mmCIF file of C-alpha atoms and ligand atoms in Angstrom:
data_model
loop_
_atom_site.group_PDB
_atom_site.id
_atom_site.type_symbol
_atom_site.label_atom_id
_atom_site.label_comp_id
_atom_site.label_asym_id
_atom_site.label_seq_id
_atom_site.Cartn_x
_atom_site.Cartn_y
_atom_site.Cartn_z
ATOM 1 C CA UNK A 105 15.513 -5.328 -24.391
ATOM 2 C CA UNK A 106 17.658 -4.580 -21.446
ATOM 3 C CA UNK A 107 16.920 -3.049 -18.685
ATOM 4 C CA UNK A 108 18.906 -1.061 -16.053
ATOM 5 C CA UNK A 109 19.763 -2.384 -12.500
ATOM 6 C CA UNK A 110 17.470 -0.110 -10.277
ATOM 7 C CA UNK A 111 19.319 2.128 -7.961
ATOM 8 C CA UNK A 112 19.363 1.388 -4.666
ATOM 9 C CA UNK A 113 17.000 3.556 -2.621
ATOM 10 C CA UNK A 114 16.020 1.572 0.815
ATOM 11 C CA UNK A 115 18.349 -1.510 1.684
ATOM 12 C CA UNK A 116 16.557 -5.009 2.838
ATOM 13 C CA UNK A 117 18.077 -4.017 5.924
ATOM 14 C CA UNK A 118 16.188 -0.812 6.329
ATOM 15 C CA UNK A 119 12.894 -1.784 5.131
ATOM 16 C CA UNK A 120 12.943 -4.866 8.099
ATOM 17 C CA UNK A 121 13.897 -1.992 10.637
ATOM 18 C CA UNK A 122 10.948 0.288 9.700
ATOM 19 C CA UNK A 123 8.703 -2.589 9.067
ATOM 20 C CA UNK A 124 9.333 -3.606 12.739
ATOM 21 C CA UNK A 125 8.788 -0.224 14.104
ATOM 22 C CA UNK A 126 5.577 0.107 12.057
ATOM 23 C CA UNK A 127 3.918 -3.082 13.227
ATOM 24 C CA UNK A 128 5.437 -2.577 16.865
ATOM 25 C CA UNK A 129 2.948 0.781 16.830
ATOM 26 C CA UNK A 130 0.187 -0.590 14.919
ATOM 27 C CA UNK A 131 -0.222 -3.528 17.474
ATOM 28 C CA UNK A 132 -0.017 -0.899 20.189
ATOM 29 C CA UNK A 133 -2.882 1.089 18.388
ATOM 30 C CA UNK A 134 -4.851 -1.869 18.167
ATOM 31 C CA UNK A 135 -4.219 -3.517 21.909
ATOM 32 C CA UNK A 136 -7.481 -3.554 22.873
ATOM 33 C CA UNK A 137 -9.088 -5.223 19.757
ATOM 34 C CA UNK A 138 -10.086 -8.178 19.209
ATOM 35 C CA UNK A 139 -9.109 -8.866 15.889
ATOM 36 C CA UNK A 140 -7.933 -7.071 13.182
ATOM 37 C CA UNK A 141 -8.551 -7.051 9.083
ATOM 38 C CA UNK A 142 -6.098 -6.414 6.722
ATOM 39 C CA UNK A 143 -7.206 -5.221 3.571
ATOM 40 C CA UNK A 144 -3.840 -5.654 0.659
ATOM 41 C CA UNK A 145 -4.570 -4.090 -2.686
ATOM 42 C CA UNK A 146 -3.244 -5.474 -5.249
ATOM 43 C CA UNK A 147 -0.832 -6.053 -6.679
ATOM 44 C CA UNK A 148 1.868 -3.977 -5.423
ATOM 45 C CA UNK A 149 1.226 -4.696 -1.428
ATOM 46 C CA UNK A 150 1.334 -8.187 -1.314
ATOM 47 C CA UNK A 151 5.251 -8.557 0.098
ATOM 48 C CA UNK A 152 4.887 -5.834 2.537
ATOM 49 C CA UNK A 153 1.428 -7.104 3.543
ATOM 50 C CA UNK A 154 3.162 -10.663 4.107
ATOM 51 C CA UNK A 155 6.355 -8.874 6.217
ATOM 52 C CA UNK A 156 3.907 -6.753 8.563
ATOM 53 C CA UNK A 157 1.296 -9.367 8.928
ATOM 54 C CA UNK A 158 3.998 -11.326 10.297
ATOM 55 C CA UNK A 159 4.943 -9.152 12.850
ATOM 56 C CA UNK A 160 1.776 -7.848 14.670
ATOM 57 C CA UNK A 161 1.210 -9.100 18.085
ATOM 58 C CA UNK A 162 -2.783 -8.725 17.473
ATOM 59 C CA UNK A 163 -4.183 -11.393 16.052
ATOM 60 C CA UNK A 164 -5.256 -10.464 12.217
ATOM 61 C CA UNK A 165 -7.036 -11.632 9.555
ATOM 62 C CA UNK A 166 -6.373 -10.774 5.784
ATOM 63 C CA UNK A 167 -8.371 -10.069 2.439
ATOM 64 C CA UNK A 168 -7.247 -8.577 -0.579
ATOM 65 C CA UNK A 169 -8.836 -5.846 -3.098
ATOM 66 C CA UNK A 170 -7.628 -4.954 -6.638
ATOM 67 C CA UNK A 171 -8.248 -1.752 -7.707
ATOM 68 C CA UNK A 172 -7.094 -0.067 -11.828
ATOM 69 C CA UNK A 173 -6.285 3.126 -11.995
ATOM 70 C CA UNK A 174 -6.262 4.967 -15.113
ATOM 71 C CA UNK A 175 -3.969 7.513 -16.209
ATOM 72 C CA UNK A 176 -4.870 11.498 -17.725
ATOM 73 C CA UNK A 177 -6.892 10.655 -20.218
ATOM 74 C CA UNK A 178 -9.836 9.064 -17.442
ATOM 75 C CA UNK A 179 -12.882 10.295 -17.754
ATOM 76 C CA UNK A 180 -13.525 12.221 -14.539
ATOM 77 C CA UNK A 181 -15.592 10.206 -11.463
ATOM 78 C CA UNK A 182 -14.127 7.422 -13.598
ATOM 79 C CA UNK A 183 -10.196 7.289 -12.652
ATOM 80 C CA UNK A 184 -10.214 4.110 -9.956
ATOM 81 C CA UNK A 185 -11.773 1.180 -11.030
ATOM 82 C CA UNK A 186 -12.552 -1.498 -8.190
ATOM 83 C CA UNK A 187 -11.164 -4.954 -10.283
ATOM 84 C CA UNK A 188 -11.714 -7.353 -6.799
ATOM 85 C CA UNK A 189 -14.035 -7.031 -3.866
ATOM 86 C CA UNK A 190 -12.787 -7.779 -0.599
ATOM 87 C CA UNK A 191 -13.804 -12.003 0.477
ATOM 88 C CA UNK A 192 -14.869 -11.421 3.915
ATOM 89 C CA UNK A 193 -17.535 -9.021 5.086
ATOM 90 C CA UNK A 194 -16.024 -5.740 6.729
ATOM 91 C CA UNK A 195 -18.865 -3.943 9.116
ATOM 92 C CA UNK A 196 -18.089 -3.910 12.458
ATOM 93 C CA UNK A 197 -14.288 -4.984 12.059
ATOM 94 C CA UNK A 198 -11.289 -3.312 12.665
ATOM 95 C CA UNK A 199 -10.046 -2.723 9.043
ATOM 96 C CA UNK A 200 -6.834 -1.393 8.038
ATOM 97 C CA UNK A 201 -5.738 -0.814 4.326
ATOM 98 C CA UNK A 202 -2.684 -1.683 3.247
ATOM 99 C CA UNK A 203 -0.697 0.075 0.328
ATOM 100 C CA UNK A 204 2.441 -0.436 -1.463
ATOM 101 C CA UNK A 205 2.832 3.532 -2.374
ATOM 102 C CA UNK A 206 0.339 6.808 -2.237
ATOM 103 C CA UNK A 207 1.281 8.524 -5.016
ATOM 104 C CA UNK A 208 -1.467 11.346 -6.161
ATOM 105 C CA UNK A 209 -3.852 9.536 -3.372
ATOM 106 C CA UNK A 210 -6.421 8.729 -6.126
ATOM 107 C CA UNK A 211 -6.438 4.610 -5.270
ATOM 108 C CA UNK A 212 -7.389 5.912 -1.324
ATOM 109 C CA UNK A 213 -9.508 9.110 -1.992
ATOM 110 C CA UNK A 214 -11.312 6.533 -3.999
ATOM 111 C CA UNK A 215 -11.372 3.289 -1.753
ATOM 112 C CA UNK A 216 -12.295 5.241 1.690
ATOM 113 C CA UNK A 217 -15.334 6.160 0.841
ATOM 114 C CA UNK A 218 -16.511 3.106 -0.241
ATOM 115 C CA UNK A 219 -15.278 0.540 2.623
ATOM 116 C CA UNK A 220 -16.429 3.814 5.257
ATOM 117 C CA UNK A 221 -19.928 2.681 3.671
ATOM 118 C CA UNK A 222 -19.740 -0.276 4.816
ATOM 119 C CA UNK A 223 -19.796 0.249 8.231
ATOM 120 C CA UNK A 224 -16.483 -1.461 9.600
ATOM 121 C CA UNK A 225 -15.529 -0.534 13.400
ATOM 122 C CA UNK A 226 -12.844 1.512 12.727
ATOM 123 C CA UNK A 227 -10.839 2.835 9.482
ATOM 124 C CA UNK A 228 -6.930 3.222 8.778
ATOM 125 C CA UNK A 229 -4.569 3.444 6.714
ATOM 126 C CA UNK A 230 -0.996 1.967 6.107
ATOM 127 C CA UNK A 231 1.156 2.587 3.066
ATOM 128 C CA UNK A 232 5.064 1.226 2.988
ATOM 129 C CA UNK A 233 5.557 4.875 0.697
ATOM 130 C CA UNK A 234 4.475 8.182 -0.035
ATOM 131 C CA UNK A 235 5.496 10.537 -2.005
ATOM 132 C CA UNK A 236 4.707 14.119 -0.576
ATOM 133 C CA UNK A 237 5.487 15.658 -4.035
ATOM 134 C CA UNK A 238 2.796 14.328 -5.726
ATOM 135 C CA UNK A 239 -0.118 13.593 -3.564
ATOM 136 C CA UNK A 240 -3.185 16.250 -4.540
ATOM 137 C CA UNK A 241 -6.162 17.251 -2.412
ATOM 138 C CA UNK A 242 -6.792 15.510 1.030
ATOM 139 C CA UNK A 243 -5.487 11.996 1.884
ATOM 140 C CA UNK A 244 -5.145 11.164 5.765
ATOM 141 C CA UNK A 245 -2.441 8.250 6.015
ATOM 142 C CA UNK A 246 -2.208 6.559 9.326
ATOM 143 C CA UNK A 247 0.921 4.886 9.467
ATOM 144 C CA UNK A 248 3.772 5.752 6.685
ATOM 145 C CA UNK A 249 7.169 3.464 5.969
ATOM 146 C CA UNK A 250 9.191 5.937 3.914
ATOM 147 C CA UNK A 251 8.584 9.226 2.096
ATOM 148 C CA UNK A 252 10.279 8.823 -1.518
ATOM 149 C CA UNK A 253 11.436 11.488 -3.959
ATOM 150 C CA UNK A 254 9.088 12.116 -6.671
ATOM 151 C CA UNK A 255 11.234 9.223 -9.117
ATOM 152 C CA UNK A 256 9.661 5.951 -10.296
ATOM 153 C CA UNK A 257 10.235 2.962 -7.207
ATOM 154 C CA UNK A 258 10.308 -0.861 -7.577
ATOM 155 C CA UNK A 259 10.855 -3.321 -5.535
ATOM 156 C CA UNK A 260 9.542 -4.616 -2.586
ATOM 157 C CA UNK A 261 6.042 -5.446 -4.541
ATOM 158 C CA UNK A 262 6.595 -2.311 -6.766
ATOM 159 C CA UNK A 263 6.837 -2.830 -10.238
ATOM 160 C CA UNK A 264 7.139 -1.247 -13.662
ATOM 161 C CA UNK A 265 5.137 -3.017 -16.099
ATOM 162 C CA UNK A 266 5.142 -5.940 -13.812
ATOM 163 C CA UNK A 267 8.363 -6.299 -13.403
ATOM 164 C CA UNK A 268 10.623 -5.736 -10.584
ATOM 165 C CA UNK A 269 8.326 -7.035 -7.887
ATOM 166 C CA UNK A 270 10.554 -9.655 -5.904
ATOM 167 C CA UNK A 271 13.108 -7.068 -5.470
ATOM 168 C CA UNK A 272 14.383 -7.593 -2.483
ATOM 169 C CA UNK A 273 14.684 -3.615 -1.501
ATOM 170 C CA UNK A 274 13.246 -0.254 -2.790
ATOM 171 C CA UNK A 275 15.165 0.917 -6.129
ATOM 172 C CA UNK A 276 14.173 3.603 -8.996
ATOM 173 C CA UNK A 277 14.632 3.499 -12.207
ATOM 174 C CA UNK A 278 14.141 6.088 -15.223
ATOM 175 C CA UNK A 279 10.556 6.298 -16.142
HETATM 176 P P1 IMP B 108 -2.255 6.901 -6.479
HETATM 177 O O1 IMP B 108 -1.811 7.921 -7.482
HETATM 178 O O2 IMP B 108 -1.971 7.343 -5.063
HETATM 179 O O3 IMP B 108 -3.699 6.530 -6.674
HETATM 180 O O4 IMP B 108 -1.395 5.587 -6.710
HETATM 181 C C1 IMP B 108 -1.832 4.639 -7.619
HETATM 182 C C2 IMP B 108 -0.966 3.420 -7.711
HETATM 183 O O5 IMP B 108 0.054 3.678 -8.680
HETATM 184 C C3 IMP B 108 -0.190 2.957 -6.488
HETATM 185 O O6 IMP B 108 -0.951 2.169 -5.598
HETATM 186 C C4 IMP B 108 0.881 2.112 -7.149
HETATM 187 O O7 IMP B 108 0.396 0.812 -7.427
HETATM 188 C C5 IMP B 108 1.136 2.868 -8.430
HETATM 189 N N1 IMP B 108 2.358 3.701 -8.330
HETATM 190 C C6 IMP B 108 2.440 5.023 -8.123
HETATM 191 N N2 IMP B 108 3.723 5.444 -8.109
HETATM 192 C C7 IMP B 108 4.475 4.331 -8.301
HETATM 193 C C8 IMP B 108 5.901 4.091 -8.365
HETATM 194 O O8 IMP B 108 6.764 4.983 -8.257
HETATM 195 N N3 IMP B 108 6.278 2.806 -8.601
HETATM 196 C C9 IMP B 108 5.389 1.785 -8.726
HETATM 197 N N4 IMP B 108 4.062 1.967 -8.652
HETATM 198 C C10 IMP B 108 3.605 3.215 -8.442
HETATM 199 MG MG1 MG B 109 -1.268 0.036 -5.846
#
């Protein structure tokens, strides 16, 4: 099989400019703290987790969840499935969650809840994309990369059907 060349949506050149700009903020946000946990779930963050890591001034740890979620045909209460706990412990740490894309907002109305129960010091959220069109119900995003169209992205971490993923910049194909 053969498959298209993804179109070009975000250059390299623009994800490094927004990626600075995001972690320039973020380490302003979190001056005053000692320390702070990144959460990556996986797959799809892992490359933008390892660019913005890289460029906070606060010192930060990272851990990694894996989450599955299921398509239409979920049972309801039953549409996220958590795959991989986070390592470390997370109450009374500074804990922001880092996402490749917010699509419906499922993965975070999900995940929220669950590490808020936890008791970490403080909560946020980071996500490289979102895509306005399609998020449903109430998702509060901290710190946003790029709003995309409502078209299929890869790159960048992104895949389709695991592919893609060491794109080098943001591209869409036809679903
Ligand atoms: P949610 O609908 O916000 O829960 O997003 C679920 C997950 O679907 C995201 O974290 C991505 O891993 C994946 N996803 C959603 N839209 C896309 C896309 O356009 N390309 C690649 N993965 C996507
Ligand atoms: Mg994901």
């Amino acid at each position: 099989m053969t498959l298209g060349r993804p179109k070009v949506l975000i250059t390299e050149e623009a994800i490094r400019a927004r990626i600075s700009e995001l972690a320039r903020k973020i380490s302003g946000d979190y001056a005053h703290a000692e320390e702070l946990l990144l959460v990556g779930i996986l797959k799809g963050s892992f490359v933008f987790l390892a660019d913005l890591s890289r460029r906070l001034a606060v010192p930060a740890t990272v851990d990694f969840m894996a989450l599955q979620t299921y398509g239409r045909e979920s049972v309801p209460g039953e549409e996220v499935r958590l795959l991989m706990d986070t390592r470390s412990d997370i109450s009374g740490k500074h804990v922001l969650v880092v996402e490749d894309i917010v699509d419906t907002g499922k993965t975070l109305r999900y995940l929220l809840p669950l590490l808020a129960s936890r008791g970490p010091a403080s909560l946020r959220t980071c996500a490289m994309l979102r895509k306005p069109a399609r998020i449903s119900g109430e998702v509060h995003i901290d710190y946003v990369g790029f709003d995309v169209p409502d078209v299929w992205v890869v790159g960048y971490g992104l895949d389709r059907a695991d592919r893609y993923r060491a794109l080098p910049y943001i591209g869409s194909v036809s679903p």
